[in-house]
N, CA, C and O atoms as a Tinker XYZ file with bonds, in Angstrom:
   408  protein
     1  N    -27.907000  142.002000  104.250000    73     2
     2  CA   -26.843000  141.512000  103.414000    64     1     3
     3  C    -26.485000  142.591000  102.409000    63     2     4     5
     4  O    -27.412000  143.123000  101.799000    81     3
     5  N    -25.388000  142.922000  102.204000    73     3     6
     6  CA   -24.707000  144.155000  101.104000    64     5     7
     7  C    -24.956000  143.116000   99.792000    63     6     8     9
     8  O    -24.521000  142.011000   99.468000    81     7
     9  N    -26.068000  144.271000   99.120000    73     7    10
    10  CA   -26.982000  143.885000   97.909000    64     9    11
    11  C    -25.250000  143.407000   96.915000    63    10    12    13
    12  O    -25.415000  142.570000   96.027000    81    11
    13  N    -23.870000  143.904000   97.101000    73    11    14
    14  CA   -23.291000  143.437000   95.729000    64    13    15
    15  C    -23.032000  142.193000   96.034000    63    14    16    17
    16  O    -22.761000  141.496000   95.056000    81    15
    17  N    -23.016000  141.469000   97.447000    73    15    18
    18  CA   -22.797000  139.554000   97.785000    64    17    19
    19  C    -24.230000  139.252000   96.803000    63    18    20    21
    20  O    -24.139000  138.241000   96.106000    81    19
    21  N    -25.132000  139.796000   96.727000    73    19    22
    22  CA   -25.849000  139.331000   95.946000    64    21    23
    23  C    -26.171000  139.139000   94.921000    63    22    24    25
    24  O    -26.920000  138.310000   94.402000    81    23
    25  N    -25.250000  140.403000   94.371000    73    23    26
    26  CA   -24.835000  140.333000   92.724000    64    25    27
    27  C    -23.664000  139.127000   91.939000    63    26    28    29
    28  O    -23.287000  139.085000   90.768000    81    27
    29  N    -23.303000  138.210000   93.132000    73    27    30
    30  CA   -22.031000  137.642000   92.354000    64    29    31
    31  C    -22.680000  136.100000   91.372000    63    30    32    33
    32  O    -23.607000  135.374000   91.731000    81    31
    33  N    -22.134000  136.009000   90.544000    73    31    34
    34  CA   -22.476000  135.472000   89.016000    64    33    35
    35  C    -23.168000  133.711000   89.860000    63    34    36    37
    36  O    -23.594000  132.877000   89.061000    81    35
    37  N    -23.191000  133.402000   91.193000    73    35    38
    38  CA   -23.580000  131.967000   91.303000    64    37    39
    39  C    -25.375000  131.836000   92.108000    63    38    40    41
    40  O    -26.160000  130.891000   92.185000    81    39
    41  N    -25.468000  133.735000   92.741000    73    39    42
    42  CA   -26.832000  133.449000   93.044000    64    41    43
    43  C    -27.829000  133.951000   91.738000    63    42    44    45
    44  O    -27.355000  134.633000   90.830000    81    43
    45  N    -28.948000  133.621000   91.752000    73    43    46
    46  CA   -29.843000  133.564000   90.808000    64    45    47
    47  C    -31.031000  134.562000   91.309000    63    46    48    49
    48  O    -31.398000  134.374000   92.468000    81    47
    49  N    -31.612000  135.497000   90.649000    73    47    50
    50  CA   -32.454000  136.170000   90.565000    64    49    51
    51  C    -33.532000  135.639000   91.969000    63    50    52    53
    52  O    -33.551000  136.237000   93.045000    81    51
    53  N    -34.191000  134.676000   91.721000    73    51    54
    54  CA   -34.715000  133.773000   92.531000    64    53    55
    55  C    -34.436000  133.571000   94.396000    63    54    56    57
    56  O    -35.181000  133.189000   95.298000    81    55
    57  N    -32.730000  134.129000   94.362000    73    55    58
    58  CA   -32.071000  133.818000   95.300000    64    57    59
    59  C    -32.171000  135.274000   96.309000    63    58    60    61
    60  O    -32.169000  135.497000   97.519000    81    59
    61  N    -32.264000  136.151000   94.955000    73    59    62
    62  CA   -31.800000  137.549000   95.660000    64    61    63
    63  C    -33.532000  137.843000   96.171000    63    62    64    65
    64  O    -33.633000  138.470000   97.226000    81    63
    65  N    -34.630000  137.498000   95.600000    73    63    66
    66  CA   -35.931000  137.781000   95.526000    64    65    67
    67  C    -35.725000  137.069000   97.182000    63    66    68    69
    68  O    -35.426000  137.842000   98.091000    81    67
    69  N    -35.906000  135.571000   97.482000    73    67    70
    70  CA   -36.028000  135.143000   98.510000    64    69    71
    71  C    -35.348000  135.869000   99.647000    63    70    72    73
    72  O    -36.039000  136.270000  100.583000    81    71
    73  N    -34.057000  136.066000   99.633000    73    71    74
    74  CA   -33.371000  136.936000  100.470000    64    73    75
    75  C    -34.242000  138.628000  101.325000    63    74    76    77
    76  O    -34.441000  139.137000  102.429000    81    75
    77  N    -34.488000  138.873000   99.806000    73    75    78
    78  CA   -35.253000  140.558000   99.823000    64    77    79
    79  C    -36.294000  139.906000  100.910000    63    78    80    81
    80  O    -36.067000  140.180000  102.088000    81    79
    81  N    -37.369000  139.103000  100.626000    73    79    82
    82  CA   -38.379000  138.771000  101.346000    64    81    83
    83  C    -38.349000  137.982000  102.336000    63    82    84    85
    84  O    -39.461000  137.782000  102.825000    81    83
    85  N    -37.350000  137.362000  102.905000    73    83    86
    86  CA   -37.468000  136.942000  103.990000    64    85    87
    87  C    -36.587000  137.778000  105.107000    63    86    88    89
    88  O    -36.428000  137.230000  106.198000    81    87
    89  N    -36.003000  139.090000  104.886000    73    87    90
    90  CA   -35.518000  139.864000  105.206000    64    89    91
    91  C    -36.594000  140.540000  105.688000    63    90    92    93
    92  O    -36.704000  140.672000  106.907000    81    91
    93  N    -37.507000  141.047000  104.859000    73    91    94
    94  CA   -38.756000  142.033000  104.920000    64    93    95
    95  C    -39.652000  141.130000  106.497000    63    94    96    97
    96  O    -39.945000  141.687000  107.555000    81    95
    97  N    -39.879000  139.722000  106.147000    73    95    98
    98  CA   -40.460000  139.234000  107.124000    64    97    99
    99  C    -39.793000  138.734000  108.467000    63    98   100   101
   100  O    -40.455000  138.437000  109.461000    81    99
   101  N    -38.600000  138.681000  108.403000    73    99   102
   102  CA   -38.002000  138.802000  109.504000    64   101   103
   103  C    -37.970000  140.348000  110.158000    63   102   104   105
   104  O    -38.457000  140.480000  111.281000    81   103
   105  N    -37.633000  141.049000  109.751000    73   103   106
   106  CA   -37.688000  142.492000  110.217000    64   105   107
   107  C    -39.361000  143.143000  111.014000    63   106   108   109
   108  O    -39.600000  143.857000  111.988000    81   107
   109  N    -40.210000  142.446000  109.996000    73   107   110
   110  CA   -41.486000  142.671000  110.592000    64   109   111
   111  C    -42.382000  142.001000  111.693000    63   110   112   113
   112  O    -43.186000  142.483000  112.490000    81   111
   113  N    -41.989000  140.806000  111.471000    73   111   114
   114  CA   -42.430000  139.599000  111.994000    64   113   115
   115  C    -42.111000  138.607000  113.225000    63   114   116   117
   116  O    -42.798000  137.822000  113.878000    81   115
   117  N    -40.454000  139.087000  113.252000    73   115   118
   118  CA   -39.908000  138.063000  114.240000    64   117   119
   119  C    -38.860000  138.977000  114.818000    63   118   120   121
   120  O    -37.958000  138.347000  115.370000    81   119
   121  N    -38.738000  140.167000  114.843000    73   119   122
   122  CA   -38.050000  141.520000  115.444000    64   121   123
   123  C    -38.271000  141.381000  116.782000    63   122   124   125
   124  O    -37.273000  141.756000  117.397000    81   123
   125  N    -39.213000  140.975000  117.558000    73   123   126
   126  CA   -39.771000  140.795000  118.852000    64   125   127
   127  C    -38.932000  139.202000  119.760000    63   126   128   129
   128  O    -38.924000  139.006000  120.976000    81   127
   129  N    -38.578000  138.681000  119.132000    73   127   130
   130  CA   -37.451000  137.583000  119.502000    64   129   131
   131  C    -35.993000  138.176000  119.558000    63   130   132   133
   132  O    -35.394000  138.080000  120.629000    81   131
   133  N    -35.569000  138.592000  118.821000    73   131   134
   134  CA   -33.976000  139.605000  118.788000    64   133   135
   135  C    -33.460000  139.637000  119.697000    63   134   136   137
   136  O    -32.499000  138.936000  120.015000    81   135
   137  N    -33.931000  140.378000  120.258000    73   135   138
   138  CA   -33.742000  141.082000  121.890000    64   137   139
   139  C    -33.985000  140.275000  122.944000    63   138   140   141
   140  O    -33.156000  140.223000  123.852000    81   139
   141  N    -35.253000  139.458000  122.996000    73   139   142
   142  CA   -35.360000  138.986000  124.134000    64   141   143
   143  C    -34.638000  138.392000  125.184000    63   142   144   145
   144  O    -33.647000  137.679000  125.030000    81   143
   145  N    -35.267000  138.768000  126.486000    73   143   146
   146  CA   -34.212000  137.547000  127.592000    64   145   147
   147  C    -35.049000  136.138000  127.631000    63   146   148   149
   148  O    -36.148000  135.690000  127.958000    81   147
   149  N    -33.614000  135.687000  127.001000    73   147   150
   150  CA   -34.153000  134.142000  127.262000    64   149   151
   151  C    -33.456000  133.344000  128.469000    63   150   152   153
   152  O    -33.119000  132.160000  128.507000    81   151
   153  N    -33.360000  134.169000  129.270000    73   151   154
   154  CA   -32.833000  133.062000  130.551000    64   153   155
   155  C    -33.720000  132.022000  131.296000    63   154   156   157
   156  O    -33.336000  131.215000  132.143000    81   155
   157  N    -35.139000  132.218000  130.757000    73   155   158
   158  CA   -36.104000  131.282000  131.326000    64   157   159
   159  C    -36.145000  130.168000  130.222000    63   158   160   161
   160  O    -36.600000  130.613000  129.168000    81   159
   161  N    -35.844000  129.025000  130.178000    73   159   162
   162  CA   -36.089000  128.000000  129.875000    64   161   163
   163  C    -37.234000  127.903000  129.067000    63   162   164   165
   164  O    -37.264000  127.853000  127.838000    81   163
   165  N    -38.164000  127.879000  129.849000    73   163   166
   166  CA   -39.788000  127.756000  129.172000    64   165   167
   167  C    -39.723000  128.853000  128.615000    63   166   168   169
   168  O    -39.956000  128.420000  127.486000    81   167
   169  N    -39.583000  130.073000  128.441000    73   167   170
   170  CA   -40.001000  131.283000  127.213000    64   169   171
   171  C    -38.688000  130.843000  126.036000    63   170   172   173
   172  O    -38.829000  131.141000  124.850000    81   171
   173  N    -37.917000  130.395000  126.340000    73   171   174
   174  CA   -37.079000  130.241000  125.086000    64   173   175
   175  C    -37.601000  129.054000  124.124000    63   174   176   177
   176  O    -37.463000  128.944000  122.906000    81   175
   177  N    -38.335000  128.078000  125.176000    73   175   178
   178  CA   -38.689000  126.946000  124.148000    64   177   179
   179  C    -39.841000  127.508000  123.520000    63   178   180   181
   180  O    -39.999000  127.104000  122.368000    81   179
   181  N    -40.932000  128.549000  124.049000    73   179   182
   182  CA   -42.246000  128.659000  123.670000    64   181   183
   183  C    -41.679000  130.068000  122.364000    63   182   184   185
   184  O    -42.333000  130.090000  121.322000    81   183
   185  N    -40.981000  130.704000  122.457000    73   183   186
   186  CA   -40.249000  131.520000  121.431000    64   185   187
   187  C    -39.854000  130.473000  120.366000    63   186   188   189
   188  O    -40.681000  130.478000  119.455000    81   187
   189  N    -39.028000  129.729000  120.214000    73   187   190
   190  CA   -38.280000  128.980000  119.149000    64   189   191
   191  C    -39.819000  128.205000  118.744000    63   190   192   193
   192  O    -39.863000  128.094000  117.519000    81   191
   193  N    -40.928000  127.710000  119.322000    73   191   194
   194  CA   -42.250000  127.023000  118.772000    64   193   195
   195  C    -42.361000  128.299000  117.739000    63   194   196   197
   196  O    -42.105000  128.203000  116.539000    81   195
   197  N    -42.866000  129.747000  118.522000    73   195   198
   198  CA   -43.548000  130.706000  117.845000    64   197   199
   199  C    -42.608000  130.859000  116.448000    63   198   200   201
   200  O    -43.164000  130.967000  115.355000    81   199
   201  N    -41.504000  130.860000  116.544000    73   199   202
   202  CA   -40.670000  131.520000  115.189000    64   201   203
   203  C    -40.838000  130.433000  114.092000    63   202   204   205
   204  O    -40.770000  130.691000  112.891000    81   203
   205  N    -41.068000  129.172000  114.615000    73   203   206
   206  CA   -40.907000  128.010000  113.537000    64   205   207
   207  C    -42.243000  128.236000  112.869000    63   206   208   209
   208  O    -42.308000  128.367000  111.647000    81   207
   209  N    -43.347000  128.286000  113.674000    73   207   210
   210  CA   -44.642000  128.383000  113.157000    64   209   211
   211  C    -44.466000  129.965000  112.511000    63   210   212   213
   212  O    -45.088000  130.035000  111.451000    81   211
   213  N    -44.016000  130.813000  112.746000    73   211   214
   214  CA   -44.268000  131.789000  111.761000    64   213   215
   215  C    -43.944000  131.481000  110.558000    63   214   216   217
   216  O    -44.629000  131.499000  109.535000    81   215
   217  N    -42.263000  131.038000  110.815000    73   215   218
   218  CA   -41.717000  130.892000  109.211000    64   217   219
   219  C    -42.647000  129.389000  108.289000    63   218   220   221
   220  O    -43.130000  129.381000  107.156000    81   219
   221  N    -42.619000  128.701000  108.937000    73   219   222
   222  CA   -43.481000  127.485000  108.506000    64   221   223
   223  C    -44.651000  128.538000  107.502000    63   222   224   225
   224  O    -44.550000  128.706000  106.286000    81   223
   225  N    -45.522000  129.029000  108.233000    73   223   226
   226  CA   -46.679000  129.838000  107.737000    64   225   227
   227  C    -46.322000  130.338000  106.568000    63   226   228   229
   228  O    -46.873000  130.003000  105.520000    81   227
   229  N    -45.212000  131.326000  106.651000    73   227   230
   230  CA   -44.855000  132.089000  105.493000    64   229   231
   231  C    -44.202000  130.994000  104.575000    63   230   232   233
   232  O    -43.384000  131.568000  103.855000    81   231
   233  N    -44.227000  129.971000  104.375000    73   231   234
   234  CA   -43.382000  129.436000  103.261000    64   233   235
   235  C    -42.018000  129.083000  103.478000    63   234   236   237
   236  O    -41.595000  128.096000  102.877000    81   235
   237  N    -41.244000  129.726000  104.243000    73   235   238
   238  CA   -39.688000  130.078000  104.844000    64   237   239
   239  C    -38.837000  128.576000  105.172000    63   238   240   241
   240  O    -37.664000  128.383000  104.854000    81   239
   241  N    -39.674000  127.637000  105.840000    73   239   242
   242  CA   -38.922000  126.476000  106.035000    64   241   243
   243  C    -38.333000  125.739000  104.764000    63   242   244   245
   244  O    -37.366000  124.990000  104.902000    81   243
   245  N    -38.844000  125.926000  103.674000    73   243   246
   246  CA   -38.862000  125.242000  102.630000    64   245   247
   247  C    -37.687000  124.991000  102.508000    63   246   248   249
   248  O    -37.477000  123.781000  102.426000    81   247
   249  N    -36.591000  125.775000  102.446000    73   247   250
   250  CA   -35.488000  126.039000  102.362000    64   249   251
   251  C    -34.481000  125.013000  103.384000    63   250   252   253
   252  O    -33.396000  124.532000  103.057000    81   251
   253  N    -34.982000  124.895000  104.311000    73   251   254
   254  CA   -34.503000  124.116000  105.251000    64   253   255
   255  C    -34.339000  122.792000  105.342000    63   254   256   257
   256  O    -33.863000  122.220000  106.323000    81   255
   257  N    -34.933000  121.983000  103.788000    73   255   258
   258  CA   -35.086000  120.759000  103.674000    64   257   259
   259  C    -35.686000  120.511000  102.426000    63   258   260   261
   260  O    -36.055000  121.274000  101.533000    81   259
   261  N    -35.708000  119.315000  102.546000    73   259   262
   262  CA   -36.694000  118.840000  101.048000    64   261   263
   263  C    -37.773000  118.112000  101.221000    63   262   264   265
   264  O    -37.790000  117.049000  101.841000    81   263
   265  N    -39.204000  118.902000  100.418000    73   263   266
   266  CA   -40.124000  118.212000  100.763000    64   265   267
   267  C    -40.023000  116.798000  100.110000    63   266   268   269
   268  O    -40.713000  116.129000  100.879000    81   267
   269  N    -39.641000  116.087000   99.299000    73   267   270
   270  CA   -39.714000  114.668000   98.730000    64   269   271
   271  C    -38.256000  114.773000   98.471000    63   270   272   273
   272  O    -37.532000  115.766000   98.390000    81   271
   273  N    -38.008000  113.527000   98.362000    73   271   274
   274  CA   -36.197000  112.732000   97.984000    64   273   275
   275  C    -35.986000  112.963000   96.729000    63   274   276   277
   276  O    -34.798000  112.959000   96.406000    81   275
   277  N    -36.959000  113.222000   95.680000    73   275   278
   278  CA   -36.535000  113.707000   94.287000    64   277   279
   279  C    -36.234000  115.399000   94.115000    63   278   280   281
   280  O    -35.520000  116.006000   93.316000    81   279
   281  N    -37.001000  115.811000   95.096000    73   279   282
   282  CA   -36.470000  117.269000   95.046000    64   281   283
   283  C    -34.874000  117.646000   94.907000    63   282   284   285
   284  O    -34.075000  116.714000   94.993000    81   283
   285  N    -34.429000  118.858000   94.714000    73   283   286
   286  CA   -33.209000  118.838000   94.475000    64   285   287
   287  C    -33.126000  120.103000   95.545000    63   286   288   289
   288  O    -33.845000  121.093000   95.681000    81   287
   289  N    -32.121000  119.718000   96.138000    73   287   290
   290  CA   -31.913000  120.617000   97.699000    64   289   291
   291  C    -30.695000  121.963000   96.971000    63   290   292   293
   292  O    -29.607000  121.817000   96.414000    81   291
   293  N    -31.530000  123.274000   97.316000    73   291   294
   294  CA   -31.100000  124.295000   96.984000    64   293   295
   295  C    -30.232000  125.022000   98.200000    63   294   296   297
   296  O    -30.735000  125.908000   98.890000    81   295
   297  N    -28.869000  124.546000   98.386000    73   295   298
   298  CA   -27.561000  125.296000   99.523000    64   297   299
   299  C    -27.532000  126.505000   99.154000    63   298   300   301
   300  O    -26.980000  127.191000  100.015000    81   299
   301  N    -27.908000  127.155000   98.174000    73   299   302
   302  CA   -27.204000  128.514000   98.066000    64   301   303
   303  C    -28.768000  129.207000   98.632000    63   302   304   305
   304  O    -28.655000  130.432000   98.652000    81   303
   305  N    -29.965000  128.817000   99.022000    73   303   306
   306  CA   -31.287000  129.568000   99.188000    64   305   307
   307  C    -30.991000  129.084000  100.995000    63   306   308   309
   308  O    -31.154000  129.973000  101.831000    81   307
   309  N    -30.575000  127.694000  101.465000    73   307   310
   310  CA   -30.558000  127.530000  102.731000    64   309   311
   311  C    -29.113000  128.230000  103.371000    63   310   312   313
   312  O    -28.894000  128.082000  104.574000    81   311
   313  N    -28.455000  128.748000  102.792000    73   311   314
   314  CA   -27.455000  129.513000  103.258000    64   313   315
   315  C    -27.814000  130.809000  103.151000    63   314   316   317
   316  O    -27.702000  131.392000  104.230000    81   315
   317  N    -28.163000  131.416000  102.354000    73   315   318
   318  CA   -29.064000  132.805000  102.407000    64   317   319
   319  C    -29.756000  132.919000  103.555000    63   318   320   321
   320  O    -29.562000  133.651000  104.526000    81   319
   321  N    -30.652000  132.048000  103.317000    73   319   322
   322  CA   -31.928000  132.092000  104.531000    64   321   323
   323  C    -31.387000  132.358000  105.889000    63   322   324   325
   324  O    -31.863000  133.250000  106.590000    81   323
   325  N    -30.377000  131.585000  106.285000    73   323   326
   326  CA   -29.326000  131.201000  107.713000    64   325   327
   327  C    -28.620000  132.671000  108.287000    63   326   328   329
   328  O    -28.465000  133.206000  109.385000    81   327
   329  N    -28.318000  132.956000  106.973000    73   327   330
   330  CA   -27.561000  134.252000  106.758000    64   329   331
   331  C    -28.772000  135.289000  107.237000    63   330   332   333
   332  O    -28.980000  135.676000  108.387000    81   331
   333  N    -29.347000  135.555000  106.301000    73   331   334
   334  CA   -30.589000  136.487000  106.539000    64   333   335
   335  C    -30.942000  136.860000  107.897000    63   334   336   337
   336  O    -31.003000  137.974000  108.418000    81   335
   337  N    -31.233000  135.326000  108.516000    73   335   338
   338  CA   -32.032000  135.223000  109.948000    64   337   339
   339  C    -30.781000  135.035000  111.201000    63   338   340   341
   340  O    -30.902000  134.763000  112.395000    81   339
   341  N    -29.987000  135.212000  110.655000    73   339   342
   342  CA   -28.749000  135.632000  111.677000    64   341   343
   343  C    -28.563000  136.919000  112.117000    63   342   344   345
   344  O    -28.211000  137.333000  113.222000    81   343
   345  N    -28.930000  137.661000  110.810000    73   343   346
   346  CA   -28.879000  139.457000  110.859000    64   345   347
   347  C    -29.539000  140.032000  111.683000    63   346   348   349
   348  O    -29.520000  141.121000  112.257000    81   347
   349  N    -30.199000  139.048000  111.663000    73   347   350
   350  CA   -31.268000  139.727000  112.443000    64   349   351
   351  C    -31.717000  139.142000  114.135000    63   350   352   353
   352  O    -32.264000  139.754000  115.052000    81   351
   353  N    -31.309000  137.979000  114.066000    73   351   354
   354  CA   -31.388000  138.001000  115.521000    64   353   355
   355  C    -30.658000  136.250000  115.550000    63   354   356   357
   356  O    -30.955000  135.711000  114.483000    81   355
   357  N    -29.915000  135.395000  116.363000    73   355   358
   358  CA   -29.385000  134.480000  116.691000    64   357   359
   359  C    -30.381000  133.296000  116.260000    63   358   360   361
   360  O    -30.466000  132.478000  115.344000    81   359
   361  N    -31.344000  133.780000  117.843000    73   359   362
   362  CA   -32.309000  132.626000  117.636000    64   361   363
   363  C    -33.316000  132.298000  116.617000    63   362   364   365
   364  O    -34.024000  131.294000  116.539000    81   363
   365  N    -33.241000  133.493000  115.726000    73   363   366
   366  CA   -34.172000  133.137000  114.479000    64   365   367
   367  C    -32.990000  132.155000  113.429000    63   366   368   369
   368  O    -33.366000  131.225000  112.716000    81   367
   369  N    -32.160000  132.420000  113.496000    73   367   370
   370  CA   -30.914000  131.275000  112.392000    64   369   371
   371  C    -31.251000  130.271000  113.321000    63   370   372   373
   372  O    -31.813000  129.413000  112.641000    81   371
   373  N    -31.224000  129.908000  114.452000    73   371   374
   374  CA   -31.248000  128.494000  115.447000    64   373   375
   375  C    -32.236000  127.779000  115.353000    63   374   376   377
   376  O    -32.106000  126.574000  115.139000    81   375
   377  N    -33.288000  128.288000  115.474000    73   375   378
   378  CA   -34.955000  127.765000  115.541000    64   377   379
   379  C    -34.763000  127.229000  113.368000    63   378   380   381
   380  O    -34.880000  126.115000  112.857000    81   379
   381  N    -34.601000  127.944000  113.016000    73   379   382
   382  CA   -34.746000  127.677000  111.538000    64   381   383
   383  C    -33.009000  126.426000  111.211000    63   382   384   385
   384  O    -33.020000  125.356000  110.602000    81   383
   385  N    -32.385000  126.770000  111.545000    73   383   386
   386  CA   -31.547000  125.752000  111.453000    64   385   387
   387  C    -31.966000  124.247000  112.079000    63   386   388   389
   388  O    -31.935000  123.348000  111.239000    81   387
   389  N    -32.325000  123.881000  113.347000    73   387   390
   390  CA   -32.879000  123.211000  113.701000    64   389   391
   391  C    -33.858000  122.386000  112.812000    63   390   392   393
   392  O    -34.050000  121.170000  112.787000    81   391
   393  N    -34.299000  123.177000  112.245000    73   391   394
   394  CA   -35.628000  122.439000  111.365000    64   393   395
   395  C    -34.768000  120.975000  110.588000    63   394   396   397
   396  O    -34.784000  119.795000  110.936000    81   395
   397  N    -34.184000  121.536000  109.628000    73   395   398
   398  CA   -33.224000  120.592000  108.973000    64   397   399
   399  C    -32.273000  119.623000  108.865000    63   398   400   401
   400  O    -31.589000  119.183000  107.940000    81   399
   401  N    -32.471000  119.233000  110.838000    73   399   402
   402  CA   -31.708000  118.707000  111.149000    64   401   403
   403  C    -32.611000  117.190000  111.143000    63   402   404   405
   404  O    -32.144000  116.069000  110.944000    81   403
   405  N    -34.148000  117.589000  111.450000    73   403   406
   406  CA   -35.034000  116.710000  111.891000    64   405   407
   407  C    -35.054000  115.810000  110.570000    63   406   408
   408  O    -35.778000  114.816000  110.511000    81   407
């Protein structure tokens, strides 16, 4: 993401930090999905398991939902996130979009 979308007066310090780091862990972490051929059925479903459980691990889903009904659901961190993991490869925005649907 071009660091000045990140400078504009509605994301928050907080926003740009999450971005930086789930950038870093997508790049390191889930770079190996990007590319892949998913024309097999079964490796695409056993890929979209692996990426959820990574990001799950790292903290990353959070974003994707709210853990309790009093929480207050942060759009500008789940649009980042979407964004982020688009850059980087389709099925990492899909597998993580998905989450939030459940």
């Amino acid at each position: 993401m071009e660091a000045d979308v990140l400078n504009w007066p509605f994301f928050e310090d907080r926003h740009r930090k999450i971005a930086a780091e789930l950038d870093v862990f997508a790049r390191e972490e889930l770079s190996e999905f990007a590319g892949a051929d998913h024309s097999d059925d079964a490796k695409l479903d056993a890929d979209c398991r692996e990426i959820v459980s990574r990001l799950g691990k790292a903290g990353f889903l959070e974003a994707s939902c709210q853990a309790k009904a009093e929480d207050r659901f942060d759009v500008r961190r789940l649009c980042l996130s979407r964004e982020t993991l688009a850059r980087r490869g389709g099925l990492l925005d899909f597998a993580f979009a998905m989450q939030g649907l459940g």
